[in-house]
mmCIF file of C-alpha atoms and ligand atoms in Angstrom:
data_model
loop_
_atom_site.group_PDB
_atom_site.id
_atom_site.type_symbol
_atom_site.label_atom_id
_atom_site.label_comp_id
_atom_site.label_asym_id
_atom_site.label_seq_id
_atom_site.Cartn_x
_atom_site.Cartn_y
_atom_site.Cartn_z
ATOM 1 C CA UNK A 1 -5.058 28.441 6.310
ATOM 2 C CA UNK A 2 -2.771 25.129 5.017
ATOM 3 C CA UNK A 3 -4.004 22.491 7.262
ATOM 4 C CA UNK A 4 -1.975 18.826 7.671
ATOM 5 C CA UNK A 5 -4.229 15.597 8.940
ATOM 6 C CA UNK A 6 -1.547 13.621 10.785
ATOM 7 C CA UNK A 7 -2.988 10.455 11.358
ATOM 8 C CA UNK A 8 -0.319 8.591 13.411
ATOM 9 C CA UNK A 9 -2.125 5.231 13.555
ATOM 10 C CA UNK A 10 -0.739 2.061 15.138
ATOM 11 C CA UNK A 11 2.566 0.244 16.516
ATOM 12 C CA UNK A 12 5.431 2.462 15.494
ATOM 13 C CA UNK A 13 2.847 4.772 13.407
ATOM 14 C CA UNK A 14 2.828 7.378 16.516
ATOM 15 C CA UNK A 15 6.704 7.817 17.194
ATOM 16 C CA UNK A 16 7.751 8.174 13.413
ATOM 17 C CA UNK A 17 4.806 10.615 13.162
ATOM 18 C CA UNK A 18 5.941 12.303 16.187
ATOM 19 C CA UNK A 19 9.355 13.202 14.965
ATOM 20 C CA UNK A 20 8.023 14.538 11.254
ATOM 21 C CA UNK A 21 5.504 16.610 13.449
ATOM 22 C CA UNK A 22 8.566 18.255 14.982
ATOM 23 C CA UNK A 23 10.103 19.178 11.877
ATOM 24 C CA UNK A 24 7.323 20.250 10.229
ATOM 25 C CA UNK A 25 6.482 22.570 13.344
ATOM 26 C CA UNK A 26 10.162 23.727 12.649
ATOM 27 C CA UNK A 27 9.630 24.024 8.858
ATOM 28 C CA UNK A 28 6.561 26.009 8.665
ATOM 29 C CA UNK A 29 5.241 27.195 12.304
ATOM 30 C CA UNK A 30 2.230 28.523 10.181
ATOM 31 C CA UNK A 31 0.630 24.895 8.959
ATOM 32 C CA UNK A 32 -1.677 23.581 11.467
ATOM 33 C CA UNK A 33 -1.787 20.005 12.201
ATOM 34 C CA UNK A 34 -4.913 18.171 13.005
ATOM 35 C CA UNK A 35 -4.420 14.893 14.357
ATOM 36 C CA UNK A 36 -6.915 12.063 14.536
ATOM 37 C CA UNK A 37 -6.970 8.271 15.258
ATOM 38 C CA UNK A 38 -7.116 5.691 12.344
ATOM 39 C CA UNK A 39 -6.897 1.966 12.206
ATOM 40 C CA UNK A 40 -6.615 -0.459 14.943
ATOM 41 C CA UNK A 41 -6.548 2.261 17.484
ATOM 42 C CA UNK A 42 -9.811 4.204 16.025
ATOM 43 C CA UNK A 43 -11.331 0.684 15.947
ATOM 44 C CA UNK A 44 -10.335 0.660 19.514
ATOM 45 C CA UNK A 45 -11.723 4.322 20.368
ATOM 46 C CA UNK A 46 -14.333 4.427 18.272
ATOM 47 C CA UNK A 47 -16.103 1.331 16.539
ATOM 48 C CA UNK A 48 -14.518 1.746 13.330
ATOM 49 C CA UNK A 49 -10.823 1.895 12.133
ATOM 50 C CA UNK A 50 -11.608 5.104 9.905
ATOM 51 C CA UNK A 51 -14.458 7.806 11.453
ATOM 52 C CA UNK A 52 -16.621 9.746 9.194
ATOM 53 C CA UNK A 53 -15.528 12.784 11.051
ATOM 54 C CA UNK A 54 -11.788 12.047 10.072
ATOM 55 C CA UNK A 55 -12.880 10.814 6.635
ATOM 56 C CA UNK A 56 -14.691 14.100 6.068
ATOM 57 C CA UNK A 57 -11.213 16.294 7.697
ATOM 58 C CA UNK A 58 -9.153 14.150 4.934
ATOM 59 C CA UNK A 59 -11.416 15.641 2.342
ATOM 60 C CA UNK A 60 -10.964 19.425 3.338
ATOM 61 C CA UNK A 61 -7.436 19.712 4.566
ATOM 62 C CA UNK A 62 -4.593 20.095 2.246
ATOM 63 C CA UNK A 63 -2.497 16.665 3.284
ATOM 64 C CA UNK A 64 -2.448 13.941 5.225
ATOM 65 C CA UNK A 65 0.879 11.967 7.091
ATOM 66 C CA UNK A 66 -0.320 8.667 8.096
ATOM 67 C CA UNK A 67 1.826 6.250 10.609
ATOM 68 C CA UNK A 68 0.724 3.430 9.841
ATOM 69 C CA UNK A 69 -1.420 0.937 10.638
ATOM 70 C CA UNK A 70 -2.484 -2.529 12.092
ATOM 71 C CA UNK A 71 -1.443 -5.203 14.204
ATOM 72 C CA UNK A 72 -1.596 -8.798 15.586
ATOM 73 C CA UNK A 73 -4.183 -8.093 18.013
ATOM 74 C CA UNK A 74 -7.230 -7.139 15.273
ATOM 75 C CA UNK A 75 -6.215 -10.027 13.273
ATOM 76 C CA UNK A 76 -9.462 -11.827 14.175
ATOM 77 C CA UNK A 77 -11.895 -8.360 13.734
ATOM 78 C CA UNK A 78 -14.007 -8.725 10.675
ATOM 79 C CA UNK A 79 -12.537 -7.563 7.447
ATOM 80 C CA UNK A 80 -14.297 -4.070 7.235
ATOM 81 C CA UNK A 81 -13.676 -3.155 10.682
ATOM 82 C CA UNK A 82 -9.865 -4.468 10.371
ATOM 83 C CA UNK A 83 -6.947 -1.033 10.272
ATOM 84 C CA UNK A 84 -6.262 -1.975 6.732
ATOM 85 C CA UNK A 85 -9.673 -1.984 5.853
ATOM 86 C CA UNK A 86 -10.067 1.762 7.049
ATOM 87 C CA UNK A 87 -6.852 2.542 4.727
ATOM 88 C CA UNK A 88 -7.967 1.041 1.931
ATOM 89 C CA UNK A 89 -11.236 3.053 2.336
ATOM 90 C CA UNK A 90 -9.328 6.532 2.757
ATOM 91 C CA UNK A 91 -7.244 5.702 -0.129
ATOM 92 C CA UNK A 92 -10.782 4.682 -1.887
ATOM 93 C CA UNK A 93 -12.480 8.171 -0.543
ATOM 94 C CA UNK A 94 -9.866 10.571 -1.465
ATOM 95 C CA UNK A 95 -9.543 8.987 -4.554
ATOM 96 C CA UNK A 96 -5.584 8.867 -4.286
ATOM 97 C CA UNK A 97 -5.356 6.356 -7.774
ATOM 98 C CA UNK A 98 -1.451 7.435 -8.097
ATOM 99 C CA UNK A 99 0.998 5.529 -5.507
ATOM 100 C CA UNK A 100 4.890 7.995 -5.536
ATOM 101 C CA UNK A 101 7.275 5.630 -4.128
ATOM 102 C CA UNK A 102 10.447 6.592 -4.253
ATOM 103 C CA UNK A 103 13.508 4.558 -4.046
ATOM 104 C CA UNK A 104 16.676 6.471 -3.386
ATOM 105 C CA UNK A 105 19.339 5.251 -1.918
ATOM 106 C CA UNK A 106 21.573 7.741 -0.212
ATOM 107 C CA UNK A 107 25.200 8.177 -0.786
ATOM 108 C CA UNK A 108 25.623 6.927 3.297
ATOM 109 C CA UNK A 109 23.570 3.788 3.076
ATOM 110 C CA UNK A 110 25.284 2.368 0.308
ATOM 111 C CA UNK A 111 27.054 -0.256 2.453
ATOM 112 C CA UNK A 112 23.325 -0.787 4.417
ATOM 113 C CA UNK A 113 21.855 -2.626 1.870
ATOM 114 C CA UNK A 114 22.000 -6.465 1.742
ATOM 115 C CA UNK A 115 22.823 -6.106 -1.984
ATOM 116 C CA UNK A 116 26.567 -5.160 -3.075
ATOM 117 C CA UNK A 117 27.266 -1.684 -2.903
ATOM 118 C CA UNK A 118 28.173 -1.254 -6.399
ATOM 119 C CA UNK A 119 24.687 -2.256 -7.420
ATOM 120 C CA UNK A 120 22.646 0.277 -5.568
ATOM 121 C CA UNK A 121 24.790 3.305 -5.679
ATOM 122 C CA UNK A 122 23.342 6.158 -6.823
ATOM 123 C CA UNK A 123 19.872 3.793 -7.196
ATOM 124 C CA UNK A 124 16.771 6.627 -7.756
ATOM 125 C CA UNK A 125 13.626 4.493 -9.079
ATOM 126 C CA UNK A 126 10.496 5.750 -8.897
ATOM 127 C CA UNK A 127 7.605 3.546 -8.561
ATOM 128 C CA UNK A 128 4.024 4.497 -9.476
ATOM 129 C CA UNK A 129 1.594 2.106 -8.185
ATOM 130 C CA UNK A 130 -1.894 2.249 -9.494
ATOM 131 C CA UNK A 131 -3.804 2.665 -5.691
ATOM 132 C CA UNK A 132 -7.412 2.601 -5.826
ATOM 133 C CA UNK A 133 -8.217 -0.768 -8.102
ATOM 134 C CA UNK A 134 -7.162 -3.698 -9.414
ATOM 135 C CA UNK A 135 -7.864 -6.910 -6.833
ATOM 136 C CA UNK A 136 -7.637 -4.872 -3.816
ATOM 137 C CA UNK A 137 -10.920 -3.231 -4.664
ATOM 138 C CA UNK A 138 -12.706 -5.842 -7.458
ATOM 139 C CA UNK A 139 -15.995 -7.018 -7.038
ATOM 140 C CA UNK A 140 -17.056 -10.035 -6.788
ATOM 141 C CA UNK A 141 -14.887 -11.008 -3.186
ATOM 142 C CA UNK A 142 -15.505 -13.001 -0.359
ATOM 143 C CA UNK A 143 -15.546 -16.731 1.262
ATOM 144 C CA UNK A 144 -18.339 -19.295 0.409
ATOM 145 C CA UNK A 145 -19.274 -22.783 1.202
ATOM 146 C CA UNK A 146 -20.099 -24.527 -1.665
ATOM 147 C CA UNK A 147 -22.904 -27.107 -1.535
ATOM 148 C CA UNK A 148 -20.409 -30.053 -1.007
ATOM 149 C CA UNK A 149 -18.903 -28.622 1.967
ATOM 150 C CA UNK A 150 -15.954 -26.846 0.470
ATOM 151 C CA UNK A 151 -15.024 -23.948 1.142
ATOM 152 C CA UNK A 152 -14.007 -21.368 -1.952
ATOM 153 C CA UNK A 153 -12.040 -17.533 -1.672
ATOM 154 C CA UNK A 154 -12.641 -15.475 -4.129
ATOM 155 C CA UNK A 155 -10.731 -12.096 -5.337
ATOM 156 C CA UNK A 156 -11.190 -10.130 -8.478
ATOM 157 C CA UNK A 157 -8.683 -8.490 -10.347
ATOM 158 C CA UNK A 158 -10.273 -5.407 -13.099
ATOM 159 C CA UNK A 159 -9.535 -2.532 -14.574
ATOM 160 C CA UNK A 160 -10.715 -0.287 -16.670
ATOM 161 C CA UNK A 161 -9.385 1.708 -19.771
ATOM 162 C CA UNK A 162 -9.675 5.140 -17.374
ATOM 163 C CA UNK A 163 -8.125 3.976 -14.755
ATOM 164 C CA UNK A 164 -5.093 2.619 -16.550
ATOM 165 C CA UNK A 165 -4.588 5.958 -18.275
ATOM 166 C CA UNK A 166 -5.015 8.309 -15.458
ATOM 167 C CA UNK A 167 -2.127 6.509 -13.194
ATOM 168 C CA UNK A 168 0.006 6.369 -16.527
ATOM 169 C CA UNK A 169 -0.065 10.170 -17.189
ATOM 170 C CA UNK A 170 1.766 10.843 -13.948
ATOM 171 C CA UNK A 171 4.154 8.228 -14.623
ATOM 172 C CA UNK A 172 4.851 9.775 -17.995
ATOM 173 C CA UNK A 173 4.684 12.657 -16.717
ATOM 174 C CA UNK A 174 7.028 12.304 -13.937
ATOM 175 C CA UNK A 175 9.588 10.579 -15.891
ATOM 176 C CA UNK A 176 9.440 13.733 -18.372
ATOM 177 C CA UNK A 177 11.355 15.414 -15.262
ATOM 178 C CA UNK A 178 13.302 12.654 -14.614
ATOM 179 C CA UNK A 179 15.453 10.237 -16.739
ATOM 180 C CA UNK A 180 12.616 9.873 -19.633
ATOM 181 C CA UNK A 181 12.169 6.247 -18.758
ATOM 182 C CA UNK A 182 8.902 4.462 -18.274
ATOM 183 C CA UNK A 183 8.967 0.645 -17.521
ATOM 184 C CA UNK A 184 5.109 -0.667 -17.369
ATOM 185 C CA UNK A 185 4.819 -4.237 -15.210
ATOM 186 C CA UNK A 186 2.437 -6.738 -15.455
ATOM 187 C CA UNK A 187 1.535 -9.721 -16.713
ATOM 188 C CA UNK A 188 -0.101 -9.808 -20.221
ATOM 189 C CA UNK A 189 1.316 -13.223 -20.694
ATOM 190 C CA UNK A 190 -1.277 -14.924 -18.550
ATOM 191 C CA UNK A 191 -4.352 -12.057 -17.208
ATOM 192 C CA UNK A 192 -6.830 -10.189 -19.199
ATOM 193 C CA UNK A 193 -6.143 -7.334 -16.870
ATOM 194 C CA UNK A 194 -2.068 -7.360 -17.858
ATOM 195 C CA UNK A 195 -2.848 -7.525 -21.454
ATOM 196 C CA UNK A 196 -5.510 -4.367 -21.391
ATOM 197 C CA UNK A 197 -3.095 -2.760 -19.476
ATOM 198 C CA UNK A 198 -0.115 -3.064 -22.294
ATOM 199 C CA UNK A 199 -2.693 -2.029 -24.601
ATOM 200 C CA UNK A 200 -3.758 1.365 -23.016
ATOM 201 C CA UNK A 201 -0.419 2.557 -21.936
ATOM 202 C CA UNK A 202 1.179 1.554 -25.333
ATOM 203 C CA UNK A 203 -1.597 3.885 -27.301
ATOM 204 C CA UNK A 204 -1.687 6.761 -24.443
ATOM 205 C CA UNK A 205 2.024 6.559 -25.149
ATOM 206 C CA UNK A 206 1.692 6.842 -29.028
ATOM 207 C CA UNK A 207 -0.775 9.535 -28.207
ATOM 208 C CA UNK A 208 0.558 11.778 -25.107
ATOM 209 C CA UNK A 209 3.751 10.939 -24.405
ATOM 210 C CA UNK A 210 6.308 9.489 -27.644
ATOM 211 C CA UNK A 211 9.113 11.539 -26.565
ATOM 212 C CA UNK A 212 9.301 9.472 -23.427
ATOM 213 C CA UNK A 213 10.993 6.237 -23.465
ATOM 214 C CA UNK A 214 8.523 2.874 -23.038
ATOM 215 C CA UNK A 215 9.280 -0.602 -22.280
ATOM 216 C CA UNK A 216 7.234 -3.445 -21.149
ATOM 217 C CA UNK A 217 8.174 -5.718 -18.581
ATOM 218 C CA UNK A 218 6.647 -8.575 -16.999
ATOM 219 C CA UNK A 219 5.875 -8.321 -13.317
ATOM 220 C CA UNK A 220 8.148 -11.160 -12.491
ATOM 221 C CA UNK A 221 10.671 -10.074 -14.536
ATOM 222 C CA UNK A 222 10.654 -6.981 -13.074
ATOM 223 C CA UNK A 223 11.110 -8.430 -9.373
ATOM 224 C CA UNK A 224 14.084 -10.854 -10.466
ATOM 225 C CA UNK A 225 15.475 -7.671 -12.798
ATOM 226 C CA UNK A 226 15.260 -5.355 -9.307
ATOM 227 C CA UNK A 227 17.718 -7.186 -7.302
ATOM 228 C CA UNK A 228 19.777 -7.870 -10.876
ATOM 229 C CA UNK A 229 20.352 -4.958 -12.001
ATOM 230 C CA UNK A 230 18.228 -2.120 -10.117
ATOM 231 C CA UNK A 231 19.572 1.158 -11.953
ATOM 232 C CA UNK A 232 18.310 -0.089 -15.334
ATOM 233 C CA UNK A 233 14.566 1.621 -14.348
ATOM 234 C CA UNK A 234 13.802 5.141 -13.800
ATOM 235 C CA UNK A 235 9.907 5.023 -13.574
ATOM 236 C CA UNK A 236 7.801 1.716 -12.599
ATOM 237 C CA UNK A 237 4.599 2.277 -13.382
ATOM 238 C CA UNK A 238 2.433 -0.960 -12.095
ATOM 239 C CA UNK A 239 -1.312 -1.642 -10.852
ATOM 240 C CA UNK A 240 -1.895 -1.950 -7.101
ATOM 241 C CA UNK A 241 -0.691 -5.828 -6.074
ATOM 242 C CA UNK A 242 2.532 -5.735 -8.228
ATOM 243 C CA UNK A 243 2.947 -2.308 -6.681
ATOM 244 C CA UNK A 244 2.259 -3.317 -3.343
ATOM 245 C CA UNK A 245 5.205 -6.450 -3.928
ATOM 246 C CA UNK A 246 7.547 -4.739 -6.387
ATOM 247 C CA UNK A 247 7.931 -1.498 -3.485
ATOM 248 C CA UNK A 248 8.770 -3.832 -0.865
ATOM 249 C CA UNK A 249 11.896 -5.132 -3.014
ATOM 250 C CA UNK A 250 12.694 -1.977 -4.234
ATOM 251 C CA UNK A 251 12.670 -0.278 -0.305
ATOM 252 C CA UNK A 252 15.129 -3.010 0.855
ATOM 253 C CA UNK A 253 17.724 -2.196 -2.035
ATOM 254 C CA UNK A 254 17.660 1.184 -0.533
ATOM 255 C CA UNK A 255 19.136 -0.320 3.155
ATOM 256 C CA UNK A 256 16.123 -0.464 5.018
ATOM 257 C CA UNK A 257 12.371 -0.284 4.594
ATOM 258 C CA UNK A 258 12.431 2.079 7.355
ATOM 259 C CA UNK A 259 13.703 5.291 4.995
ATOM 260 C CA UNK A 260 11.236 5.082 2.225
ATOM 261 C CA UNK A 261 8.235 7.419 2.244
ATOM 262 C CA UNK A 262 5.554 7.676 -0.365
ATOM 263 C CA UNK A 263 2.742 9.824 -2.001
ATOM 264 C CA UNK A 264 -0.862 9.407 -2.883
ATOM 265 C CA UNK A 265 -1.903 11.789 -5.674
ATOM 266 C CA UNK A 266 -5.621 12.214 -6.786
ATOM 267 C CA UNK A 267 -7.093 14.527 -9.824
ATOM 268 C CA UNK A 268 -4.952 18.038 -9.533
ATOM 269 C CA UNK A 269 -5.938 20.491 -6.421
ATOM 270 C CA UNK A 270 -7.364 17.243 -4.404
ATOM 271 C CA UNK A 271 -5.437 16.608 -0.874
ATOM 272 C CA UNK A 272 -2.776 13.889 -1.377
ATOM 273 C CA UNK A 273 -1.765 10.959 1.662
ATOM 274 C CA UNK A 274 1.318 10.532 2.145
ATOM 275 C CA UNK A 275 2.676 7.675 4.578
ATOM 276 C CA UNK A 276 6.180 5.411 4.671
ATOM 277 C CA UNK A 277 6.090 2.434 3.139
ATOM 278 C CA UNK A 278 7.260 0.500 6.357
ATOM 279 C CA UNK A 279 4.113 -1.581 8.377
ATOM 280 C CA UNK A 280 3.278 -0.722 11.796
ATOM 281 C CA UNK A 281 6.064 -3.175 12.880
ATOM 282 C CA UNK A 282 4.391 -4.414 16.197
ATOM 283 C CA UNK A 283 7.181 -5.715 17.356
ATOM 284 C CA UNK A 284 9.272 -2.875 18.075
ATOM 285 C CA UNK A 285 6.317 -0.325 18.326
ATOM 286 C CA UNK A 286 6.934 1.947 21.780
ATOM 287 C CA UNK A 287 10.802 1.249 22.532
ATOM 288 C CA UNK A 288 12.111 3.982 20.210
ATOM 289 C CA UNK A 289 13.891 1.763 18.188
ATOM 290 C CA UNK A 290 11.752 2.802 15.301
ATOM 291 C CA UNK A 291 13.532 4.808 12.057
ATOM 292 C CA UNK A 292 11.454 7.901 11.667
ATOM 293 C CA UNK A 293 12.958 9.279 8.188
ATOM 294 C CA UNK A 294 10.279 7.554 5.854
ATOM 295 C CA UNK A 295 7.609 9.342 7.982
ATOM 296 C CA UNK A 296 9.964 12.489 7.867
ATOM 297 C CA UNK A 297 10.490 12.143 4.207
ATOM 298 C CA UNK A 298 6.932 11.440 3.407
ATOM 299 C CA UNK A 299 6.591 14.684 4.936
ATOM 300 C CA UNK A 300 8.917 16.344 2.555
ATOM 301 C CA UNK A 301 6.892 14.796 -0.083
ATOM 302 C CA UNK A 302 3.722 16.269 1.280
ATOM 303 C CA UNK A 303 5.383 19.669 1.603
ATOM 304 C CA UNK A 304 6.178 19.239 -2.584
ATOM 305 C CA UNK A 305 3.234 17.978 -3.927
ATOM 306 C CA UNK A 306 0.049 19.059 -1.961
ATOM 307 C CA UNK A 307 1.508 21.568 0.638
ATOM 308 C CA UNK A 308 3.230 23.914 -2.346
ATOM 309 C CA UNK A 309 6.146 24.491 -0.019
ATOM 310 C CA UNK A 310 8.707 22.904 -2.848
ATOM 311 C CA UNK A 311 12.038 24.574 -1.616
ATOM 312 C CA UNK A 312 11.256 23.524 2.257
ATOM 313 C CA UNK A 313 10.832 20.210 0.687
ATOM 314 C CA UNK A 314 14.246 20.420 -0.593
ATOM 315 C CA UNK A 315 15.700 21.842 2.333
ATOM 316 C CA UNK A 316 14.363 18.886 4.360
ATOM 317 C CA UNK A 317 15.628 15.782 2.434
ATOM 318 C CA UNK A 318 18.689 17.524 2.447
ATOM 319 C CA UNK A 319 18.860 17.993 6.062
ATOM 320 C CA UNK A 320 18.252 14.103 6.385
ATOM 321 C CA UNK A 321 21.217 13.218 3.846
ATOM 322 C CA UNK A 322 23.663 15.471 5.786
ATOM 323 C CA UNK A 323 22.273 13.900 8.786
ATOM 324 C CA UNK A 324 22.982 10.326 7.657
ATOM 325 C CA UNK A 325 26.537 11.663 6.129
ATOM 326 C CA UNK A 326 27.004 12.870 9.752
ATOM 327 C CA UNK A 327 26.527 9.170 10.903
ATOM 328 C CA UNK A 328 23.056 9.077 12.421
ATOM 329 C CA UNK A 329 21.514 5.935 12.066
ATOM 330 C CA UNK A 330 18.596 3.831 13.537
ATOM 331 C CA UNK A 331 19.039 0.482 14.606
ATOM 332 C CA UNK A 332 17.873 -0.730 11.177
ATOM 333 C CA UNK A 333 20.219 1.241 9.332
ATOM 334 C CA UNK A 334 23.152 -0.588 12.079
ATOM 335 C CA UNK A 335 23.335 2.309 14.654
ATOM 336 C CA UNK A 336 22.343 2.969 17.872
ATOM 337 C CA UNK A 337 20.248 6.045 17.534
ATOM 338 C CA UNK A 338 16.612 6.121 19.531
ATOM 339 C CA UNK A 339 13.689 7.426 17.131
ATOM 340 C CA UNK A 340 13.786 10.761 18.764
ATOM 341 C CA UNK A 341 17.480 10.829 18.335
ATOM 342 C CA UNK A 342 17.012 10.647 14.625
ATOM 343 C CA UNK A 343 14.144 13.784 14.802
ATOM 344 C CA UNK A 344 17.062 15.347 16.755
ATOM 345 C CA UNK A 345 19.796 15.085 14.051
ATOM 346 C CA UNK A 346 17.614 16.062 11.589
ATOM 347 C CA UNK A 347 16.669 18.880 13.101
ATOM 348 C CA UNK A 348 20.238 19.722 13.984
ATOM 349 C CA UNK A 349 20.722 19.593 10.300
ATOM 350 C CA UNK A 350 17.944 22.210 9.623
HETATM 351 C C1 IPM B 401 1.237 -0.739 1.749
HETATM 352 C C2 IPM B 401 0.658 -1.710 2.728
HETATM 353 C C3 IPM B 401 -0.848 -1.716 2.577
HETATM 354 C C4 IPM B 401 -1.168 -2.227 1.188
HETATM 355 C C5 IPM B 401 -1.615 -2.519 3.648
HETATM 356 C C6 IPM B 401 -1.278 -2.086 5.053
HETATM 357 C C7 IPM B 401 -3.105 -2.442 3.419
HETATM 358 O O1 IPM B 401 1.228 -2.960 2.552
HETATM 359 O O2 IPM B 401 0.859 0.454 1.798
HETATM 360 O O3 IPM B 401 2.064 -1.133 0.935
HETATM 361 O O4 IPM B 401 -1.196 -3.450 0.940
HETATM 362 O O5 IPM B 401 -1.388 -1.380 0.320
HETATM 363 MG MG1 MG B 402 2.832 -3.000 1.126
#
């Protein structure tokens, strides 16, 4: 039996996850769902923002949809107990290293985006963010006093020649199907880690992948080059920080944070997470003002990569562009529509 682990999480996390566990109920009546809490509200529950119990269920079950997670209210919990800490450890324990973020922007939202129209029509970027390294994960961390009083933070950025090639191969690899363009960000110009990083890709390149076009950017380049001129990259293939920054920017070019969904790919055959990109947004959680597509479309992206249901995948992101052709929009996206609104138009368009 195809299992999903819908993990709805915190602040908005629950409603968006509600309305892409109606579709997917729709979709395939034969996938069960097992839902669990995670983050703040586990923390809450049960001690600890991610359960061995639902760790464990993430390992066996073919996907998992995540909300999202976190809040104002466990900002002064302990790092390891905090939501994002029990993220970063299910990313960590089902060894997702490969970050899919899409950034599409439909043909509808065109005039939703703060940039000019003209600019982000027909915008399709992909961004592959390395997901289980870099400083997120580097050892040594932590706060000290020093002797003198002082107090000193410490993070550590590393990576390894392994875990630079694995994340690269699926950017290559994805771009294959795509436009054949690779653009690798970071920033060899001042960190050891940046200038490893051209290194690897440029000979895995040489080696794997020369019929695919490669360019180097740096990071910051690649931020100021995103609002410039956004349709100049078809694959971004990062590490986990610029990743984390550059699919922020990226998401807002497409009209609203609230539409863009991602994918967290492991070694082939392991279960893949799959969340939207938007926070847990605290301060509209519970009022249904929340856009549920990114959850929705993460669930399309689910259905395509670890749920090997490809065509219902394609039937569902096209019943959310004829919804938003139809007009349906979110308050983000400048309309009116409730969250469960937007489930209902999309399942109208099914
Ligand atoms: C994201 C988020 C997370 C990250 C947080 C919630 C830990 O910003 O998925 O982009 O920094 O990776
Ligand atoms: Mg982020």
């Amino acid at each position: 039996m195809t299992t999903l682990l819908l993990l709805p999480g915190d602040g908005i996390g629950p409603e968006v996850t509600d309305q892409a566990r109606r579709v997917l109920e729709r979709l395939a009546p034969e996938i069960a769902i097992e839902t669990r809490a995670f983050g703040g509200i586990s923390y809450e529950t049960l001690g600890t923002p991610l359960a061995d119990e639902t760790r464990d269920l993430a390992l066996k079950c073919d996907a998992a949809l995540m909300g999202a997670v976190g809040g104002p209210q466990w900002a002064g919990v302990a790092r390891h107990l905090r939501p994002e800490a029990g993220l970063l450890g299910l990313r960590s324990a089902m060894g997702v290293f490969a970050n899919l973020r899409p950034a599409l922007c439909f043909p509808a939202l065109a005039d939703a985006s703060t940039l000019k129209p003209e600019v982000v029509r027909g915008l399709d970027i992909m961004i592959v963010r390395e997901l289980t390294g870099g400083v997120y994960f580097g050892q040594p961390r932590g706060i000290e006093t020093l002797a003198d009083g002082r107090r000193r933070g410490v993070d550590t950025q590393v990576y390894d020649t392994t875990e630079i090639e694995r994340v690269s191969r699926v950017a290559f690899n994805l771009a294959r199907n795509r436009r054949n363009k690779v653009t690798s960000c970071e920033k060899s110009n001042v960190m050891e880690t940046g200038l490893l990083w051209r290194e690897v890709v440029t000979a895995l390149h040489a080696r794997e992948f020369a019929d695919v076009g490669l360019e180097h950017m740096l990071a910051d380049n690649a931020a100021m080059q995103l609002v410039k001129n956004p349709r100049q990259f078809d694959v971004i293939l990062t590490d986990n920080l610029f990743g984390d920054l550059l699919s922020d920017e990226a998401a807002q070019l497409t009209g609203s944070l609230g539409m863009l969904p991602s994918a967290a790919l492991g070694v082939d055959g392991a279960p893949g997470l799959y969340e939207p990109i938007h926070g847990s947004a605290p301060d509209i959680a519970g009022q249904g003002l929340a856009n549920p597509l990114g959850a929705i479309l993460s669930l399309a992206m689910a259905l395509r990569w670890s749920l090997k249901r490809a065509s219902l995948a394609d039937t569902l992101e096209a019943a959310v562009a004829a919804a938003l052709t139809g007009g349906a929009r979110t308050r983000d996206l400048g309309g009116t529509l409730t969250t469960a609104q937007m489930g209902d138009a999309v399942l109208a368009a099914l």
